[in-house]
Amino acid sequence: MLRIAICDDNIDELANMVQLIDIYRTSKNVNCEYASFPNGVELISALEKGIRYDIYCLDIIMPGFLGIDAAKEIRNFDKKARIVFFTSSSEYALKSYSVKADNYILKPITKEKLFTVFDEILDQMPAKDEDAVIVKSKNGIQKIVISNLVFAEVFGSHVLYHLSDGRVIECYETFSVVCDKLLKFGCFIKPHRCYLVNMRYIKTIDSKQITLKTLSPVPIAQGKATEIKALYLAYYTEEGTIG
């Protein structure tokens, strides 16, 4: 899972960056999530809580706390993270090298500019070992990457693993064994005795069901909605991003 932080005091620029990153991860099939910050202070506050990102996209000219200042603070927490500056002025180009920035790009940020920079960064980044579980299905032993698992459900005497690409893997394990394996990863919740949900894929939660980003509905057991909402909020408060 690639994690990206975007920091810009201009709401329109921030929205543009978020949209472009969404397009990038879809078109390039990159498994990533991102968090947006309206100023450097909030970004550094997240780092102080222990949250880390692989790539930091920073506007340089922000009131009170420049992107260069934010980058210096980032380097106090992480010497290896990739930093990309986006700005409307070339005034700080030389200073960007003092924090070992990967790139310095003038606004407006276009799809072509962003894709080129991200392609170069990802080509240089070492592959990460992703969390996964090994399951026994009717098609044999399979590896399921946790970040690709949307939810699991009981189906008769079997368990169905629903993946983000639409595939469903049917396994012969008991649901209690599945729960023991998946709940340890911290991103799963059990809204119902027959379901486990990856919180990264939750779109909405109401009093009776969870709607996932794949549009699949998952029921919530009676009286459990408040607990589920609290767990979801706690998870994403710790992660530093919602949605």
Short mmCIF file of C-alpha atoms in Angstrom, two decimals:
data_model
loop_
_atom_site.label_atom_id
_atom_site.label_comp_id
_atom_site.label_asym_id
_atom_site.label_seq_id
_atom_site.Cartn_x
_atom_site.Cartn_y
_atom_site.Cartn_z
CA MET A 1 0.00 0.00 0.00
CA LEU A 2 1.51 3.30 -1.17
CA ARG A 3 0.63 6.20 1.12
CA ILE A 4 0.61 9.79 -0.16
CA ALA A 5 0.26 13.08 1.71
CA ILE A 6 -0.91 16.19 -0.16
CA CYS A 7 -0.50 19.62 1.41
CA ASP A 8 -1.75 22.87 -0.16
CA ASP A 9 -3.54 25.88 1.33
CA ASN A 10 -5.43 26.45 -1.94
CA ILE A 11 -8.58 24.32 -1.79
CA ASP A 12 -8.97 24.23 -5.57
CA GLU A 13 -5.37 23.09 -6.05
CA LEU A 14 -5.82 20.50 -3.31
CA ALA A 15 -8.96 19.16 -4.99
CA ASN A 16 -7.16 19.03 -8.34
CA MET A 17 -4.31 17.01 -6.85
CA VAL A 18 -6.72 14.57 -5.21
CA GLN A 19 -8.55 14.10 -8.51
CA LEU A 20 -5.32 13.51 -10.43
CA ILE A 21 -4.06 10.97 -7.89
CA ASP A 22 -7.38 9.13 -8.13
CA ILE A 23 -6.98 8.99 -11.91
CA TYR A 24 -3.36 7.86 -11.55
CA ARG A 25 -4.06 4.98 -9.18
CA THR A 26 -6.96 3.78 -11.33
CA SER A 27 -5.23 4.03 -14.70
CA LYS A 28 -1.92 2.63 -13.42
CA ASN A 29 -3.53 0.06 -11.12
CA VAL A 30 -1.51 1.38 -8.17
CA ASN A 31 -2.62 0.31 -4.72
CA CYS A 32 -2.52 3.55 -2.74
CA GLU A 33 -4.35 5.79 -0.33
CA TYR A 34 -3.86 9.46 0.41
CA ALA A 35 -4.53 12.16 2.98
CA SER A 36 -4.94 15.86 2.23
CA PHE A 37 -3.86 18.70 4.50
CA PRO A 38 -4.73 22.43 4.12
CA ASN A 39 -1.49 23.55 5.81
CA GLY A 40 1.87 22.28 6.96
CA VAL A 41 1.01 22.49 10.65
CA GLU A 42 -1.70 19.84 10.34
CA LEU A 43 0.61 17.62 8.30
CA ILE A 44 3.39 17.79 10.89
CA SER A 45 0.84 17.17 13.64
CA ALA A 46 -0.06 13.89 11.90
CA LEU A 47 3.63 12.92 11.79
CA GLU A 48 3.98 13.66 15.49
CA LYS A 49 1.21 11.11 16.10
CA GLY A 50 3.28 8.47 14.35
CA ILE A 51 1.58 8.56 10.94
CA ARG A 52 3.94 8.18 7.98
CA TYR A 53 3.66 8.52 4.20
CA ASP A 54 5.76 7.27 1.31
CA ILE A 55 5.36 10.41 -0.82
CA TYR A 56 4.78 14.00 0.31
CA CYS A 57 3.35 16.45 -2.25
CA LEU A 58 3.89 19.93 -0.87
CA ASP A 59 2.93 23.40 -2.01
CA ILE A 60 5.88 25.64 -1.21
CA ILE A 61 4.18 29.00 -0.72
CA MET A 62 1.73 28.68 2.17
CA PRO A 63 0.94 31.37 4.75
CA GLY A 64 2.83 31.08 8.03
CA PHE A 65 4.53 27.76 7.36
CA LEU A 66 6.21 27.29 4.00
CA GLY A 67 6.41 23.95 2.25
CA ILE A 68 10.19 24.09 2.65
CA ASP A 69 9.71 24.39 6.42
CA ALA A 70 7.31 21.43 6.36
CA ALA A 71 9.83 19.40 4.36
CA LYS A 72 12.56 20.12 6.94
CA GLU A 73 10.25 18.83 9.67
CA ILE A 74 9.41 15.76 7.58
CA ARG A 75 13.12 14.99 7.30
CA ASN A 76 13.35 14.99 11.12
CA PHE A 77 10.88 12.09 11.11
CA ASP A 78 11.78 10.33 7.88
CA LYS A 79 15.04 10.57 5.95
CA LYS A 80 13.93 8.33 3.08
CA ALA A 81 10.42 9.57 2.21
CA ARG A 82 9.98 11.05 -1.26
CA ILE A 83 9.16 14.77 -1.40
CA VAL A 84 7.71 16.58 -4.42
CA PHE A 85 7.17 20.34 -4.45
CA PHE A 86 4.37 21.97 -6.43
CA THR A 87 4.41 25.74 -6.66
CA SER A 88 3.61 28.75 -8.79
CA SER A 89 7.07 30.27 -8.26
CA SER A 90 10.57 29.10 -9.12
CA GLU A 91 12.02 31.23 -6.33
CA TYR A 92 12.62 28.30 -3.99
CA ALA A 93 14.01 25.82 -6.51
CA LEU A 94 17.51 25.76 -5.04
CA LYS A 95 16.23 25.42 -1.48
CA SER A 96 14.28 22.31 -2.48
CA TYR A 97 17.57 20.45 -2.89
CA SER A 98 18.49 21.14 0.75
CA VAL A 99 15.74 18.74 1.85
CA LYS A 100 16.56 16.21 -0.88
CA ALA A 101 13.32 16.71 -2.79
CA ASP A 102 12.68 14.38 -5.73
CA ASN A 103 11.16 17.02 -7.95
CA TYR A 104 10.09 20.64 -8.16
CA ILE A 105 7.17 21.31 -10.51
CA LEU A 106 5.58 24.58 -11.48
CA LYS A 107 1.81 24.95 -11.36
CA PRO A 108 -0.68 24.42 -12.90
CA ILE A 109 -0.37 20.72 -12.15
CA THR A 110 -1.46 18.66 -15.11
CA LYS A 111 -2.07 14.96 -15.57
CA GLU A 112 1.05 14.68 -17.71
CA LYS A 113 3.30 16.38 -15.14
CA LEU A 114 2.00 14.37 -12.21
CA PHE A 115 2.07 11.03 -14.01
CA THR A 116 5.65 11.57 -15.16
CA VAL A 117 6.85 12.43 -11.65
CA PHE A 118 5.01 9.56 -9.98
CA ASP A 119 6.19 7.07 -12.60
CA GLU A 120 9.79 8.09 -11.96
CA ILE A 121 9.39 7.84 -8.18
CA LEU A 122 7.69 4.44 -8.26
CA ASP A 123 10.34 3.08 -10.60
CA GLN A 124 12.97 4.01 -8.03
CA MET A 125 11.13 2.79 -4.94
CA PRO A 126 11.86 -0.76 -3.73
CA ALA A 127 8.93 -3.15 -3.75
CA LYS A 128 7.28 -3.66 -0.37
CA ASP A 129 6.27 -6.97 1.11
CA GLU A 130 2.49 -6.71 1.40
CA ASP A 131 0.43 -8.28 4.15
CA ALA A 132 -1.33 -11.39 2.89
CA VAL A 133 -3.04 -14.59 3.99
CA ILE A 134 -2.80 -18.05 2.47
CA VAL A 135 -6.12 -19.83 1.97
CA LYS A 136 -7.25 -23.22 0.73
CA SER A 137 -9.87 -22.85 -1.98
CA LYS A 138 -11.58 -25.22 -4.37
CA ASN A 139 -8.94 -24.18 -6.91
CA GLY A 140 -6.04 -24.96 -4.59
CA ILE A 141 -3.84 -22.93 -2.25
CA GLN A 142 -4.06 -19.18 -2.94
CA LYS A 143 -2.47 -16.04 -1.59
CA ILE A 144 -4.78 -13.11 -0.85
CA VAL A 145 -3.19 -9.68 -0.41
CA ILE A 146 -4.93 -7.89 2.46
CA SER A 147 -5.12 -4.54 0.68
CA ASN A 148 -7.08 -6.24 -2.13
CA LEU A 149 -9.59 -7.93 0.17
CA VAL A 150 -12.85 -5.96 0.44
CA PHE A 151 -14.82 -8.27 2.74
CA ALA A 152 -15.31 -11.88 3.76
CA GLU A 153 -18.62 -13.61 4.44
CA VAL A 154 -20.00 -16.95 5.51
CA PHE A 155 -21.68 -18.90 2.71
CA GLY A 156 -23.16 -22.15 3.99
CA SER A 157 -20.24 -24.13 5.36
CA HIS A 158 -17.71 -22.11 3.34
CA VAL A 159 -16.22 -18.61 3.45
CA LEU A 160 -16.22 -16.24 0.48
CA TYR A 161 -13.38 -13.74 0.07
CA HIS A 162 -14.51 -10.77 -2.08
CA LEU A 163 -11.60 -9.02 -3.82
CA SER A 164 -11.36 -5.48 -5.19
CA ASP A 165 -11.07 -6.74 -8.78
CA GLY A 166 -14.47 -8.45 -8.52
CA ARG A 167 -13.17 -11.99 -7.99
CA VAL A 168 -14.64 -14.15 -5.23
CA ILE A 169 -12.54 -16.93 -3.70
CA GLU A 170 -14.46 -19.71 -1.99
CA CYS A 171 -12.65 -21.41 0.88
CA TYR A 172 -13.22 -24.34 3.20
CA GLU A 173 -12.13 -22.69 6.45
CA THR A 174 -14.41 -22.04 9.40
CA PHE A 175 -15.32 -18.40 9.92
CA SER A 176 -13.77 -18.36 13.39
CA VAL A 177 -10.39 -19.25 11.84
CA VAL A 178 -10.85 -16.52 9.21
CA CYS A 179 -11.65 -13.99 11.94
CA ASP A 180 -8.53 -14.95 13.89
CA LYS A 181 -6.38 -14.44 10.78
CA LEU A 182 -7.88 -11.18 9.52
CA LEU A 183 -8.65 -9.22 12.68
CA LYS A 184 -4.96 -9.18 13.61
CA PHE A 185 -4.28 -6.84 10.67
CA GLY A 186 -6.19 -4.01 12.36
CA CYS A 187 -8.09 -2.83 9.28
CA PHE A 188 -11.01 -5.27 9.63
CA ILE A 189 -14.20 -4.99 11.64
CA LYS A 190 -16.95 -7.53 12.27
CA PRO A 191 -20.30 -5.74 11.85
CA HIS A 192 -22.24 -9.01 11.80
CA ARG A 193 -21.56 -12.59 12.87
CA CYS A 194 -21.29 -13.61 9.20
CA TYR A 195 -19.17 -10.74 7.85
CA LEU A 196 -15.72 -9.17 8.14
CA VAL A 197 -15.15 -5.84 6.38
CA ASN A 198 -11.93 -4.09 5.36
CA MET A 199 -12.41 -0.52 6.62
CA ARG A 200 -10.35 0.84 3.73
CA TYR A 201 -13.28 0.02 1.45
CA ILE A 202 -16.11 1.51 3.50
CA LYS A 203 -18.09 4.22 1.73
CA THR A 204 -20.94 4.87 4.20
CA ILE A 205 -22.29 3.48 7.45
CA ASP A 206 -25.89 3.85 8.60
CA SER A 207 -27.87 2.20 11.39
CA LYS A 208 -28.51 -1.02 9.47
CA GLN A 209 -25.74 -1.55 6.95
CA ILE A 210 -22.32 -0.66 5.60
CA THR A 211 -22.09 0.32 1.95
CA LEU A 212 -18.69 -0.45 0.46
CA LYS A 213 -16.88 1.42 -2.30
CA THR A 214 -17.66 -1.55 -4.54
CA LEU A 215 -21.34 -0.74 -3.75
CA SER A 216 -21.78 -4.08 -1.97
CA PRO A 217 -24.05 -3.79 1.10
CA VAL A 218 -23.04 -5.50 4.36
CA PRO A 219 -25.56 -5.81 7.22
CA ILE A 220 -24.86 -4.50 10.70
CA ALA A 221 -26.12 -6.58 13.62
CA GLN A 222 -28.90 -4.98 15.63
CA GLY A 223 -27.57 -2.56 18.23
CA LYS A 224 -24.02 -2.62 16.87
CA ALA A 225 -24.05 0.45 14.61
CA THR A 226 -22.66 2.86 17.23
CA GLU A 227 -19.76 0.52 18.00
CA ILE A 228 -18.97 0.03 14.31
CA LYS A 229 -18.97 3.78 13.61
CA ALA A 230 -16.67 4.38 16.59
CA LEU A 231 -14.23 1.69 15.43
CA TYR A 232 -14.22 3.11 11.91
CA LEU A 233 -13.58 6.65 13.17
CA ALA A 234 -10.81 5.46 15.49
CA TYR A 235 -9.11 3.55 12.67
CA TYR A 236 -9.07 6.49 10.29
CA THR A 237 -8.11 8.96 12.98
CA GLU A 238 -5.05 6.81 13.55
CA GLU A 239 -4.46 6.37 9.81
CA GLY A 240 -4.77 10.11 9.16
CA THR A 241 -7.21 9.88 6.25
CA ILE A 242 -10.90 9.28 5.62
CA GLY A 243 -12.18 7.57 2.54
#
